[in-house]
Amino acid sequence: MLIRLGDREADPIDLAMSCPDMSLAVVGAIHDNKDRSNRLFEIRLCAPGELVDLVPEPKNPFDPSAIAIFSVRGIQIGYVSAERCGWIGARMAQGEEIRGIFQEAVEGGAIIRISFSGEDPVLPPPRAVKVERADTEEDSGFYPDYIPPDD
């Protein structure tokens, strides 16, 4: 099967091999490591752009295609999601150099950015953060129930 790209045709396998940088969710961050170190704490220490290591775990009893993610300090922060680890692991097994960097901390985990070119990936622009003001004058709609006196 060929895919038409403008005036030329491309094989889908070739397209998959020339992937741009991509962002991946780090899963399993809420669990402690075997040495009892806290993954969420380590994630909070990571800065955007720090290198991360992707390490296949073929002897993982839950998923032989699991890929662990380690911070620049050598502490595990989680795993590549099950949906992506098979595909990424296959590319690593073929000798492709996949490089990763820490992108951002999110609630309950993190996002990393990987590159298939053998070069460090490029961080995307930061997401806009919605700031909520605590000193708002608007009515929140919350009214406590009346508590009668103890007579």
Protein backbone atom coordinates (compact mmCIF):
# COMPACT_ATOMS: atom_id res chain seq x y z
CA MET A 1 0.00 0.00 0.00
CA LEU A 2 1.35 3.43 -0.95
CA ILE A 3 0.25 6.82 0.37
CA ARG A 4 0.07 9.79 -1.97
CA LEU A 5 2.05 12.83 -0.79
CA GLY A 6 1.46 15.66 -3.23
CA ASP A 7 3.06 14.61 -6.52
CA ARG A 8 4.88 11.57 -5.11
CA GLU A 9 4.03 8.31 -3.39
CA ALA A 10 5.49 7.16 -0.08
CA ASP A 11 5.54 3.81 1.63
CA PRO A 12 3.87 3.97 5.11
CA ILE A 13 6.86 2.13 6.60
CA ASP A 14 9.20 4.85 5.30
CA LEU A 15 6.89 7.49 6.80
CA ALA A 16 6.98 5.78 10.19
CA MET A 17 10.77 5.58 10.05
CA SER A 18 11.10 9.34 9.48
CA CYS A 19 9.04 10.43 12.49
CA PRO A 20 9.51 13.90 13.88
CA ASP A 21 10.00 14.49 17.59
CA MET A 22 7.08 13.31 19.68
CA SER A 23 5.82 13.85 23.21
CA LEU A 24 4.97 10.84 25.38
CA ALA A 25 3.18 10.45 28.69
CA VAL A 26 5.17 8.93 31.54
CA VAL A 27 3.00 6.31 33.24
CA GLY A 28 3.43 4.61 36.62
CA ALA A 29 4.82 7.71 38.30
CA ILE A 30 2.56 7.31 41.33
CA HIS A 31 4.36 4.09 42.31
CA ASP A 32 7.54 4.00 44.38
CA ASN A 33 10.73 2.46 42.98
CA LYS A 34 12.16 -0.80 44.36
CA ASP A 35 14.64 1.22 46.44
CA ARG A 36 11.63 3.15 47.88
CA SER A 37 12.62 6.38 46.08
CA ASN A 38 9.62 8.45 45.08
CA ARG A 39 9.08 8.92 41.34
CA LEU A 40 6.85 11.98 41.73
CA PHE A 41 9.50 13.68 43.86
CA GLU A 42 12.13 12.97 41.21
CA ILE A 43 9.81 14.36 38.52
CA ARG A 44 9.54 17.61 40.49
CA LEU A 45 13.35 17.86 40.43
CA CYS A 46 13.51 17.50 36.64
CA ALA A 47 13.87 20.63 34.52
CA PRO A 48 12.54 20.96 30.96
CA GLY A 49 15.28 19.93 28.54
CA GLU A 50 17.12 17.55 30.91
CA LEU A 51 18.12 14.29 29.26
CA VAL A 52 16.19 11.14 30.15
CA ASP A 53 17.21 7.55 29.41
CA LEU A 54 14.86 5.00 27.88
CA VAL A 55 15.79 1.49 29.04
CA PRO A 56 14.00 -1.63 27.73
CA GLU A 57 13.00 -4.15 30.43
CA PRO A 58 12.57 -7.49 28.62
CA LYS A 59 12.45 -9.33 31.98
CA ASN A 60 9.60 -7.19 33.34
CA PRO A 61 7.06 -9.72 34.72
CA PHE A 62 4.06 -7.54 33.80
CA ASP A 63 5.10 -6.49 30.28
CA PRO A 64 8.19 -7.85 28.47
CA SER A 65 8.04 -4.88 26.07
CA ALA A 66 8.16 -2.33 28.92
CA ILE A 67 10.51 0.64 28.58
CA ALA A 68 11.59 2.35 31.82
CA ILE A 69 12.35 6.07 31.88
CA PHE A 70 15.21 7.35 34.06
CA SER A 71 16.09 10.93 34.95
CA VAL A 72 19.53 12.42 34.38
CA ARG A 73 20.25 11.50 38.04
CA GLY A 74 19.62 7.81 37.30
CA ILE A 75 16.32 7.57 39.19
CA GLN A 76 13.35 5.94 37.48
CA ILE A 77 10.42 8.31 36.91
CA GLY A 78 8.08 5.79 35.23
CA TYR A 79 7.47 3.92 31.99
CA VAL A 80 6.53 4.56 28.37
CA SER A 81 2.80 3.81 27.96
CA ALA A 82 1.78 0.31 26.84
CA GLU A 83 0.39 1.74 23.59
CA ARG A 84 3.80 3.10 22.56
CA CYS A 85 6.37 0.79 24.18
CA GLY A 86 6.07 -2.03 21.63
CA TRP A 87 6.61 0.27 18.67
CA ILE A 88 9.43 2.24 20.32
CA GLY A 89 11.05 -0.94 21.68
CA ALA A 90 11.05 -2.48 18.20
CA ARG A 91 12.81 0.57 16.81
CA MET A 92 15.38 0.40 19.63
CA ALA A 93 15.92 -3.33 18.92
CA GLN A 94 16.66 -2.47 15.27
CA GLY A 95 19.51 -0.27 16.49
CA GLU A 96 17.80 3.07 16.07
CA GLU A 97 19.11 5.69 18.50
CA ILE A 98 16.18 7.24 20.34
CA ARG A 99 17.02 10.24 22.51
CA GLY A 100 14.75 11.73 25.14
CA ILE A 101 14.41 14.86 27.24
CA PHE A 102 12.12 15.85 30.07
CA GLN A 103 9.34 18.12 28.80
CA GLU A 104 7.11 18.93 31.76
CA ALA A 105 5.56 17.69 34.98
CA VAL A 106 1.82 17.08 34.92
CA GLU A 107 -0.60 15.96 37.60
CA GLY A 108 0.29 12.38 38.52
CA GLY A 109 3.21 12.08 36.11
CA ALA A 110 5.20 13.77 33.39
CA ILE A 111 5.63 14.29 29.67
CA ILE A 112 8.89 13.49 27.88
CA ARG A 113 9.93 14.37 24.34
CA ILE A 114 11.75 11.85 22.15
CA SER A 115 13.61 12.07 18.85
CA PHE A 116 14.25 9.27 16.37
CA SER A 117 17.02 11.13 14.54
CA GLY A 118 19.75 10.41 17.09
CA GLU A 119 19.83 14.09 18.05
CA ASP A 120 18.36 15.69 21.15
CA PRO A 121 14.67 16.49 20.66
CA VAL A 122 13.46 20.08 20.62
CA LEU A 123 11.03 21.25 23.29
CA PRO A 124 7.70 22.53 21.98
CA PRO A 125 6.52 25.98 23.10
CA PRO A 126 5.19 25.87 26.68
CA ARG A 127 1.46 25.48 27.10
CA ALA A 128 -0.49 28.52 28.27
CA VAL A 129 -1.32 28.24 31.95
CA LYS A 130 -4.75 29.37 33.03
CA VAL A 131 -4.40 31.46 36.18
CA GLU A 132 -7.37 31.54 38.52
CA ARG A 133 -7.66 34.36 40.98
CA ALA A 134 -8.51 33.45 44.56
CA ASP A 135 -9.65 36.98 45.46
CA THR A 136 -12.59 37.04 43.09
CA GLU A 137 -15.68 39.07 43.98
CA GLU A 138 -18.02 36.79 42.05
CA ASP A 139 -20.59 34.67 43.87
CA SER A 140 -19.37 31.06 43.93
CA GLY A 141 -22.88 29.67 44.38
CA PHE A 142 -21.95 27.91 47.62
CA TYR A 143 -24.19 28.57 50.60
CA PRO A 144 -23.71 26.55 53.80
CA ASP A 145 -26.73 24.84 55.33
CA TYR A 146 -28.41 26.54 58.25
CA ILE A 147 -27.34 25.02 61.56
CA PRO A 148 -29.93 25.63 64.25
CA PRO A 149 -28.79 26.52 67.78
CA ASP A 150 -28.57 23.77 70.42
CA ASP A 151 -31.54 24.60 72.67
